[in-house]
Short mmCIF file of C-alpha atoms in Angstrom, two decimals:
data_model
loop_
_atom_site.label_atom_id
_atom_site.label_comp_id
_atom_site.label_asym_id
_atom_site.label_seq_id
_atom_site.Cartn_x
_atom_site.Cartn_y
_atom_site.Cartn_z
CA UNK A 1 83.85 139.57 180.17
CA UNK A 2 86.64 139.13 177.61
CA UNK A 3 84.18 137.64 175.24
CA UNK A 4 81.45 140.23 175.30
CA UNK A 5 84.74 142.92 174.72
CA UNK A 6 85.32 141.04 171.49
CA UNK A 7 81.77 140.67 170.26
CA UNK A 8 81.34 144.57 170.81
CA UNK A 9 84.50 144.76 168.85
CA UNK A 10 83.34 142.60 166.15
CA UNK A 11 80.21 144.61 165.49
CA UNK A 12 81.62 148.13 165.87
CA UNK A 13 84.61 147.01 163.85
CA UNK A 14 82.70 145.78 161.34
CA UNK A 15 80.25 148.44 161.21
CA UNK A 16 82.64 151.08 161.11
CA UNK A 17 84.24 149.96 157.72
CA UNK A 18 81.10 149.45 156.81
CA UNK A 19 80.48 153.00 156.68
CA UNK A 20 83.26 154.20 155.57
CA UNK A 21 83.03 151.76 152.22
CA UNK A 22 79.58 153.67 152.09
CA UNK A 23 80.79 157.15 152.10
CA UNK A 24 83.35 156.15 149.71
CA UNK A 25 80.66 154.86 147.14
CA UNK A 26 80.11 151.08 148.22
CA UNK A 27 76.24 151.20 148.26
CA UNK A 28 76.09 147.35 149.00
CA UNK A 29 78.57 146.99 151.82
CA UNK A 30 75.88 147.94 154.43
CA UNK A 31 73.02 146.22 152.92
CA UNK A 32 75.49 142.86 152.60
CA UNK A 33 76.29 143.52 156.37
CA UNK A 34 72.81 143.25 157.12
CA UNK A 35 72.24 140.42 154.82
CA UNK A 36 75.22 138.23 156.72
CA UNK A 37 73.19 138.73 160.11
CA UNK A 38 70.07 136.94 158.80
CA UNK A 39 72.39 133.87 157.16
CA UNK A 40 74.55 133.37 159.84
CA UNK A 41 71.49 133.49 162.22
CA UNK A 42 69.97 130.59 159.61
CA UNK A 43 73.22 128.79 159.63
CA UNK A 44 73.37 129.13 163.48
CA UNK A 45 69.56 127.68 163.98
CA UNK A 46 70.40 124.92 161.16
CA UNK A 47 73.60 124.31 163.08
CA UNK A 48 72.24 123.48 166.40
CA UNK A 49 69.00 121.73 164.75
CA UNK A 50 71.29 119.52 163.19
CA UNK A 51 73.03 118.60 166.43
CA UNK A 52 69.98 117.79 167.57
CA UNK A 53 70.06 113.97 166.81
CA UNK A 54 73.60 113.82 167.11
CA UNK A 55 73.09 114.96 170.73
CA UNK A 56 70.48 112.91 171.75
CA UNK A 57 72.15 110.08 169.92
CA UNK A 58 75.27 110.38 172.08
CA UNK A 59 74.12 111.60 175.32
CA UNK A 60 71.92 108.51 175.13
CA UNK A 61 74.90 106.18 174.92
CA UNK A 62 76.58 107.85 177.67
CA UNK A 63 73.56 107.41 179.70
CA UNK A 64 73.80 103.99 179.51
CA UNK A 65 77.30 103.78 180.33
CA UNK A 66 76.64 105.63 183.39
CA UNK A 67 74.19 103.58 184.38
CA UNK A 68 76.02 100.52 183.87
CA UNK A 69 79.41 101.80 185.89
CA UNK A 70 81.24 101.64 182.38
CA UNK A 71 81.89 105.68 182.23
CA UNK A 72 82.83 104.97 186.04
CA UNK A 73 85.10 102.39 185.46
CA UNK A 74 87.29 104.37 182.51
CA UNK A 75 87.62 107.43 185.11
CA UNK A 76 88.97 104.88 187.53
CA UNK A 77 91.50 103.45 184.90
CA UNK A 78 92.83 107.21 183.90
CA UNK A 79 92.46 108.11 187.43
CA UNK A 80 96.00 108.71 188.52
CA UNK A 81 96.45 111.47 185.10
CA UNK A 82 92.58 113.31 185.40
CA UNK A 83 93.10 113.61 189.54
CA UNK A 84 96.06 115.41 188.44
CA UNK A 85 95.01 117.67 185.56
CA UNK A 86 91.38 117.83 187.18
CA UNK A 87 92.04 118.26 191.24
CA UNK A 88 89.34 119.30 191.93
CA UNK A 89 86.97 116.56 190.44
CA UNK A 90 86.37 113.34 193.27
CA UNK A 91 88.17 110.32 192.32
CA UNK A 92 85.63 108.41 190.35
CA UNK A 93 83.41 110.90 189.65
CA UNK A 94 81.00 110.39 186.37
CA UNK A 95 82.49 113.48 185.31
CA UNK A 96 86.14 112.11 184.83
CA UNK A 97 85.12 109.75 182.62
CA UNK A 98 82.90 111.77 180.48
CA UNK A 99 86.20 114.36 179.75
CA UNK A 100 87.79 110.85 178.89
CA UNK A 101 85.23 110.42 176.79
CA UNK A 102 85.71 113.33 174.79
CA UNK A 103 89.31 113.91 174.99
CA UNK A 104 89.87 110.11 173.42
CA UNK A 105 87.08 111.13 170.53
CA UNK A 106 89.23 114.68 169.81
CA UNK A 107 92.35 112.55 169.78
CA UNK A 108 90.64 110.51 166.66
CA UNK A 109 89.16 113.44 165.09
CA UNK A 110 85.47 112.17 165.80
CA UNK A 111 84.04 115.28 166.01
CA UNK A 112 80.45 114.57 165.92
CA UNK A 113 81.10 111.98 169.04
CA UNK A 114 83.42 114.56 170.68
CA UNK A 115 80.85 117.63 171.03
CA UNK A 116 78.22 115.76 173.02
CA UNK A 117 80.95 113.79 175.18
CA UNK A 118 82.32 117.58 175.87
CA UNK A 119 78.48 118.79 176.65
CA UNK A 120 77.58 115.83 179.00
CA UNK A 121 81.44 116.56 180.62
CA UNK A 122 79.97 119.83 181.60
CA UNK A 123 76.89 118.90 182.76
CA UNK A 124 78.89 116.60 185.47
CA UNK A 125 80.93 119.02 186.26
CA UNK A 126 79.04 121.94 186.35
CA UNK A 127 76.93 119.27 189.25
CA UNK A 128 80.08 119.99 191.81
CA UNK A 129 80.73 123.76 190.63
CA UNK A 130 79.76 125.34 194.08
CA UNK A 131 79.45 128.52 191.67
CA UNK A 132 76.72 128.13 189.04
CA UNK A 133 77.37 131.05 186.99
CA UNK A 134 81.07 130.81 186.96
CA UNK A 135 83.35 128.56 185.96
CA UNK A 136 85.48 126.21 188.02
CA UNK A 137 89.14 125.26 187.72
CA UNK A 138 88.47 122.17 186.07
CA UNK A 139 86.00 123.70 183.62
CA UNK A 140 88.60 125.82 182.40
CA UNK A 141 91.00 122.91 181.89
CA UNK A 142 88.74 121.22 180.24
CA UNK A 143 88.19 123.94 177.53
CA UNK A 144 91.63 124.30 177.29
CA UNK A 145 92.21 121.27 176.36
CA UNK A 146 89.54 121.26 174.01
CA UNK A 147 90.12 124.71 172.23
CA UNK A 148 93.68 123.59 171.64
CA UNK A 149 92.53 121.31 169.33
CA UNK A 150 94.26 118.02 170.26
CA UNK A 151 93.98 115.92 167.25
CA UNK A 152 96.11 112.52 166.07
CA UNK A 153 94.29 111.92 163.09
CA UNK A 154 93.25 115.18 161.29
CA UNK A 155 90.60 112.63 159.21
CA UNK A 156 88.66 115.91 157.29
CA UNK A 157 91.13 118.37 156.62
CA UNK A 158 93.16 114.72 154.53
CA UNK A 159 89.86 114.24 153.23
CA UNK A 160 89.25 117.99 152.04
CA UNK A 161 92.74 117.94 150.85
CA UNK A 162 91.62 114.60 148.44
CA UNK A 163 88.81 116.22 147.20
CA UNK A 164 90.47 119.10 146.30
CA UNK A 165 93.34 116.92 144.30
CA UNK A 166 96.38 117.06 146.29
CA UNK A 167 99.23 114.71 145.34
CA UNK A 168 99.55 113.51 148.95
CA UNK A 169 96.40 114.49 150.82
CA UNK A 170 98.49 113.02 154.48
CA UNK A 171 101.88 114.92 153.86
CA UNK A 172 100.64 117.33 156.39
CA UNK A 173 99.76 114.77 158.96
CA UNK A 174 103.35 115.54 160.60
CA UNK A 175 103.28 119.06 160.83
CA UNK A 176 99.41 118.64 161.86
CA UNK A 177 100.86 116.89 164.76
CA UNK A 178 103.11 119.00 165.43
CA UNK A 179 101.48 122.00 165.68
CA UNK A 180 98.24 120.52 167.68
CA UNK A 181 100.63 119.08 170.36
CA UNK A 182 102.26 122.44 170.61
CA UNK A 183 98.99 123.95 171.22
CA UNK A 184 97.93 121.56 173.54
CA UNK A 185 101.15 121.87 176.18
CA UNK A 186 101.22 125.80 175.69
CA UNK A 187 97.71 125.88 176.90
CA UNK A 188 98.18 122.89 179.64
CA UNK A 189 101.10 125.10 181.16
CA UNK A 190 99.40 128.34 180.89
CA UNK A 191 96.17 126.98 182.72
CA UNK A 192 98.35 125.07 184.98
CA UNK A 193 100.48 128.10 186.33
CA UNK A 194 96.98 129.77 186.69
CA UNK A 195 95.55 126.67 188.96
CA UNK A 196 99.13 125.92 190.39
CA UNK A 197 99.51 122.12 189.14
CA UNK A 198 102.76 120.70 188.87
CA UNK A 199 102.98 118.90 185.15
CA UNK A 200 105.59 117.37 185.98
CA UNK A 201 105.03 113.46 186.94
CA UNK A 202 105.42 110.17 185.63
CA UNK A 203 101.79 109.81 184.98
CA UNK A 204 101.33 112.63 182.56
CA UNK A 205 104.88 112.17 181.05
CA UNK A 206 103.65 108.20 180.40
CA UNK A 207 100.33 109.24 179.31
CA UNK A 208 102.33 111.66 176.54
CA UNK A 209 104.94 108.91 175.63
CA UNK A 210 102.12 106.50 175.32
CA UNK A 211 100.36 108.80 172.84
CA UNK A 212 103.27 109.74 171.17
CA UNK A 213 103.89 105.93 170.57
CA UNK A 214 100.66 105.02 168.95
CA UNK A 215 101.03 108.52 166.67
CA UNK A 216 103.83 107.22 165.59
CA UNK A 217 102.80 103.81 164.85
CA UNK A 218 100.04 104.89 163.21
CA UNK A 219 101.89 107.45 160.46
CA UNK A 220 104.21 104.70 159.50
CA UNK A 221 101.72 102.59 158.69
CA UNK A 222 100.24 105.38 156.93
CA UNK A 223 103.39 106.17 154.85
CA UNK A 224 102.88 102.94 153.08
CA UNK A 225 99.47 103.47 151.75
CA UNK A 226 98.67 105.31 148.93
CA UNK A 227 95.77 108.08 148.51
CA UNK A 228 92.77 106.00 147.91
CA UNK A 229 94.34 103.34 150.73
CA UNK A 230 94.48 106.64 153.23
CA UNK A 231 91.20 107.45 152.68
CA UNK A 232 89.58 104.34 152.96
CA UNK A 233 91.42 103.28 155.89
CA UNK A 234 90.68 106.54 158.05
CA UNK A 235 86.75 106.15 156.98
CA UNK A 236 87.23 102.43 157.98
CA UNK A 237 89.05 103.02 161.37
CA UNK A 238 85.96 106.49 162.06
CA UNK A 239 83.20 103.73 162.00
CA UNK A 240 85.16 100.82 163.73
CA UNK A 241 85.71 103.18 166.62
CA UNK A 242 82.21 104.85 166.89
CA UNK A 243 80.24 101.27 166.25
CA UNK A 244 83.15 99.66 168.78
CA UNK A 245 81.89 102.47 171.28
CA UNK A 246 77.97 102.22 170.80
CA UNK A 247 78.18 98.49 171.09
CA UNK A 248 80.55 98.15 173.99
CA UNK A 249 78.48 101.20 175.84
CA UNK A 250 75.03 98.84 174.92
CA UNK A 251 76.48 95.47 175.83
CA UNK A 252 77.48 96.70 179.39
CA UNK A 253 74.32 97.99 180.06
CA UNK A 254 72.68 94.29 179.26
CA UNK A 255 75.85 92.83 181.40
CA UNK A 256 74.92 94.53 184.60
CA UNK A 257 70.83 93.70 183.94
CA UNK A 258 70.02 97.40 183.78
CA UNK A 259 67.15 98.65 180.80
CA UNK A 260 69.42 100.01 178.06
CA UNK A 261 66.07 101.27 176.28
CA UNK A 262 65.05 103.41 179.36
CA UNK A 263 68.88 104.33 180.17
CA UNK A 264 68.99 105.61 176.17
CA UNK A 265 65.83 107.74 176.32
CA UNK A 266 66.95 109.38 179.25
CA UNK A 267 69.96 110.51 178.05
CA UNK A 268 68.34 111.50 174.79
CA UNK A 269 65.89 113.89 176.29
CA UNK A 270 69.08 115.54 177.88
CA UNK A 271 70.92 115.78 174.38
CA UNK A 272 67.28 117.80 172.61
CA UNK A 273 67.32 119.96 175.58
CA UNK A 274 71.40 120.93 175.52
CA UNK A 275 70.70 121.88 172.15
CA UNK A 276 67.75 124.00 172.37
CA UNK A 277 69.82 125.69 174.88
CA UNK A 278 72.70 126.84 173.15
CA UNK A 279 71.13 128.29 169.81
CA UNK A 280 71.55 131.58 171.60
CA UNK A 281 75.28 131.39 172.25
CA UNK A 282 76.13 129.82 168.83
CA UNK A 283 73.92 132.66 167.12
CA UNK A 284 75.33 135.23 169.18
CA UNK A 285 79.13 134.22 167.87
CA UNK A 286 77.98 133.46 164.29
CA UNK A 287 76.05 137.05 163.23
CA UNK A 288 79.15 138.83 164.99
CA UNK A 289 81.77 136.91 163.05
CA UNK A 290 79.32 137.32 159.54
CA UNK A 291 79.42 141.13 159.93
CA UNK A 292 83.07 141.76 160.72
CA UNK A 293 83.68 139.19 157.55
CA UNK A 294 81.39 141.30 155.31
CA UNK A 295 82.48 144.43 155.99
CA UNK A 296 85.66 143.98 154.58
CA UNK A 297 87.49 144.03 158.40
CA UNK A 298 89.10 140.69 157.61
CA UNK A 299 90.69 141.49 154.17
CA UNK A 300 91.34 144.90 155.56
CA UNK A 301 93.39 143.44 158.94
CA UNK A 302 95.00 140.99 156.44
CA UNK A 303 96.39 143.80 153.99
CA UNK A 304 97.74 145.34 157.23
CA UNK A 305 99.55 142.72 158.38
CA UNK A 306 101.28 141.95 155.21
CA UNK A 307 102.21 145.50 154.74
CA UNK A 308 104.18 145.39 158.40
CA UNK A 309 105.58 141.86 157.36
CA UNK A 310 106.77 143.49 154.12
CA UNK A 311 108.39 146.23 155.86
CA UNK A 312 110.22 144.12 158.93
CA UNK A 313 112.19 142.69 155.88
CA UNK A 314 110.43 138.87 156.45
CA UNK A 315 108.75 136.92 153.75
CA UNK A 316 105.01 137.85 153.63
CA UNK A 317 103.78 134.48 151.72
CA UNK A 318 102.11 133.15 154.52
CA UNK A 319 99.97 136.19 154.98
CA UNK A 320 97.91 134.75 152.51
CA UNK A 321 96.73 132.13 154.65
CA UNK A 322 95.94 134.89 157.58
CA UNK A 323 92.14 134.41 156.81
CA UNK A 324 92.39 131.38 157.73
CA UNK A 325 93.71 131.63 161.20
CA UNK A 326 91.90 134.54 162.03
CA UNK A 327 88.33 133.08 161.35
CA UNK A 328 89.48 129.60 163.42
CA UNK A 329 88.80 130.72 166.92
CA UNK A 330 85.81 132.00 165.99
CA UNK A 331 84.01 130.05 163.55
CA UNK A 332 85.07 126.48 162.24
CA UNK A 333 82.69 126.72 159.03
CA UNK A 334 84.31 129.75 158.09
CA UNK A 335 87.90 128.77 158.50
CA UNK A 336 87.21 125.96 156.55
CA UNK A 337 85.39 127.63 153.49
CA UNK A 338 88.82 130.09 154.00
CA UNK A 339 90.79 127.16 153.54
CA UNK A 340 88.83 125.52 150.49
CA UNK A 341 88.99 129.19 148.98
CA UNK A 342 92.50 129.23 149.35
CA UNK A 343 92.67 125.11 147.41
CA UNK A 344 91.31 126.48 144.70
CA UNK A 345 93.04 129.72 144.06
CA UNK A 346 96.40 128.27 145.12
CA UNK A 347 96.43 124.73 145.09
CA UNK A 348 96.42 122.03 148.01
CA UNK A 349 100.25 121.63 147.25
CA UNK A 350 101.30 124.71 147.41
CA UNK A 351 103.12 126.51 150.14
CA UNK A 352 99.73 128.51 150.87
CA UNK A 353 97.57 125.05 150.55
CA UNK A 354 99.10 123.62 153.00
CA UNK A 355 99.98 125.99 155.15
CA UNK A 356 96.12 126.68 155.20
CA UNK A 357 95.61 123.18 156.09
CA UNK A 358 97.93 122.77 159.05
CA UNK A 359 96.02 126.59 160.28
CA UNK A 360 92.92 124.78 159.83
CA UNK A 361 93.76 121.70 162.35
CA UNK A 362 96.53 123.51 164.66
CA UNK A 363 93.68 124.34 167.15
CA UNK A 364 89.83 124.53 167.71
CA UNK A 365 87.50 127.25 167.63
CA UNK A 366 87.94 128.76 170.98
CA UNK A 367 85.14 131.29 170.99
CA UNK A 368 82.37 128.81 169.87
CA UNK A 369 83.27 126.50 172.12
CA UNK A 370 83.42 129.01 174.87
CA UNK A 371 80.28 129.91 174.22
CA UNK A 372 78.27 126.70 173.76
CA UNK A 373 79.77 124.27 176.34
CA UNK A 374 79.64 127.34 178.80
CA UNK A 375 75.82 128.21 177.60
CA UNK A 376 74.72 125.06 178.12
CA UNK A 377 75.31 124.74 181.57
CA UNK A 378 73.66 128.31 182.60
CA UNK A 379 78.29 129.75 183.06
CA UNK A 380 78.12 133.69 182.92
CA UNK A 381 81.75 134.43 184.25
CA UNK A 382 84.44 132.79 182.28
CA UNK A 383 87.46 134.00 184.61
CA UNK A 384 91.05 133.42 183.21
CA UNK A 385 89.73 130.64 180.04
CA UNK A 386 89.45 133.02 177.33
CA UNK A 387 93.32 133.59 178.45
CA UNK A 388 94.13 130.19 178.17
CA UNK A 389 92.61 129.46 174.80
CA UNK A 390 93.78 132.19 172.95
CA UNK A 391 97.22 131.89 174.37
CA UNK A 392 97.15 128.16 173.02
CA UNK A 393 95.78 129.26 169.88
CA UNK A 394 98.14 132.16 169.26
CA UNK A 395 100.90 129.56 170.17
CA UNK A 396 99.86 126.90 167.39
CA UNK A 397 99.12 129.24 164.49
CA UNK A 398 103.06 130.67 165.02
CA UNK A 399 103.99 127.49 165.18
CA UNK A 400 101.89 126.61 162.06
CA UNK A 401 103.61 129.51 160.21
CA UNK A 402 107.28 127.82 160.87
CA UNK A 403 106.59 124.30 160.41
CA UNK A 404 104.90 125.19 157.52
CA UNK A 405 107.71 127.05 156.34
CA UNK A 406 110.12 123.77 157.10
CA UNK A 407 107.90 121.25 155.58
CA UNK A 408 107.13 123.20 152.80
CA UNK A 409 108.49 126.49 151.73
#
């Protein structure tokens, strides 16, 4: 319900200052309002074509790893953390070790492995939900912990940050951290008081100092490397992990005798039907997001905001960056091309530059996720998540703002 509120809002919004722009002489803001609904409907349709192979690709692998007792196995291993976090998913269930699946591929920042983990995650558990059209407890931790944005190696906002010639593309790799992780236990306590699980146990508190281990392993190795070193050790380490997966997921198939081909084909006819399925939902999101952007709502809500920064008496630099964490829940594209906007007016070392890139990795984009891992399983009645996420996300953009601030103002 909360999400059909805000795409209402969106639309009227935006077609209210549309209006007024017209009555005040703008001729083109209407016809460039109606313009943005027929791109972002393109981009939407391109978008989920495009996922297409990665999909099938994926879901294909994971097939086979079900098949094989692999996926099976890995819930087993993280049992005694998922049972906790997920209580109402059986021990063992295929679905435990799908979220695995794509929680560990968020945690690397292998997004295109991550999206049709989290899809398949959904299917599984969507196959226990004794509600079909509304989502479970364990649903809604699972997009929790997804919209919060989870990430230990933020590999394309350092790469974005090369291109665009920063000094030190991985000085925000810290404050990245930072800010994700803040997210990510905001949102864990907020679902948590809403499903009554007690965070507080020596499996969860490992699992963090385990994680919090290799992060910090990983940046000092990464503090001796220079730029081009950075770069071509995070493309490295993306395709070591993703062929390591593919061939591990293949190789356990042929270990317990089953046909991998067959297993594979399965799966991908799952992955080109989960995609077909969601061009609605992503659409839906997209042309609402397009209008409220070209009607001038966005510049106009960031003008207002500086204005009562300006007159608390606080520093209103980082209002420049607004855009950027205004357009992240909604759409990821768009956050991004804020963020690349902002690089070239302002630099990638500047206070704005980076403060744009730590917006641009401190969470996920809530709404489209929302809307396309709920879509694709049929889920009508979202209950308390859009709570959770935005909570989380409101959480790691302040946070953004201040470690920003400490890092680099």
């Amino acid at each position: 319900m909360a999400l059909n509120y805000i795409w209402i809002a969106l639309f009227a919004i935006g077609f209210l200052v549309g209006v007024i722009k017209m009555i005040m002489g703008d001729f083109d803001a209407l016809p460039e309002m109606m313009d943005s609904t027929f791109e972002a409907s393109k981009n939407g349709f391109e978008m989920c074509l495009g996922l297409t192979g990665t999909l099938a690709l994926w879901m294909g692998i994971m097939k086979i790893g079900e098949d094989s007792g692999l996926v099976k196995g890995l819930a087993k291993l993280l049992s005694p953390v998922l049972t906790r976090l997920f209580p109402e998913v059986p021990k063992g269930h295929p679905a435990l070790g799908s979220i695995f699946m794509n929680i560990s591929a968020n945690l690397l920042g292998l997004d295109n492995a991550a999206t049709p983990m989290g899809l398949k995650a959904m299917q599984e558990l969507q196959s226990i939900n004794k509600q079909k059209d509304t989502a479970s407890n364990a649903m809604i931790m699972f997009l929790t912990i997804n919209t919060s944005g989870l990430t230990i190696i933020p590999i394309s906002i350092m790469a974005y940050r090369a291109k665009a010639g920063a000094v030190d593309p991985t000085d925000v790799f810290i404050p990245l951290l930072l800010t994700t992780l803040f997210s990510t236990f905001v949102g864990l306590i907020i679902c948590s008081i809403y499903q009554r699980i007690n965070l507080l146990n020596k499996y969860i508190i490992g699992l963090f100092a385990v994680v919090g281990g290799l992060v910090a392993a990983l940046f000092i190795g990464m503090m001796y490397m220079d730029e081009g070193q950075v770069e071509t050790f995070s493309r490295v380490l993306t395709s070591v992990i993703l062929l390591s997966v593919i061939i591990i997921f293949i190789f356990s198939g042929v270990f317990k005798k089953i046909n991998v081909y067959n297993s594979f084909i399965q799966g991908a006819k799952g992955g080109f039907g989960v995609a077909i399925k969601i061009i609605p939902y992503v659409i839906a999101i997209l042309v609402a997001v397009g209008v409220f952007r070209a009607s001038g709502g966005l510049l106009m809500l960031q003008h207002g905001v500086e204005s009562l920064v300006e007159a608390m008496g606080f520093d209103s630099e980082f209002v420049g960056a607004l855009p950027v964490a205004l357009l992240k829940p909604l759409s990821g594209p768009g956050a991004r091309g804020m963020m690349l906007d902002i690089f070239a007016h302002s630099g990638p070392d500047s206070f704005l530059g980076h403060l744009a890139s730590v917006l641009q990795g401190c969470t996920d984009t809530t709404f489209y996720i929302l809307a396309v891992y709920f879509g694709s399983v049929g889920i009508k009645k979202y209950r308390y998540s859009v709570i959770c996420g935005l909570t989380a996300d409101i959480a790691g953009m302040i946070a953004a703002v201040f470690i920003a601030y400490f890092f680099f103002g």
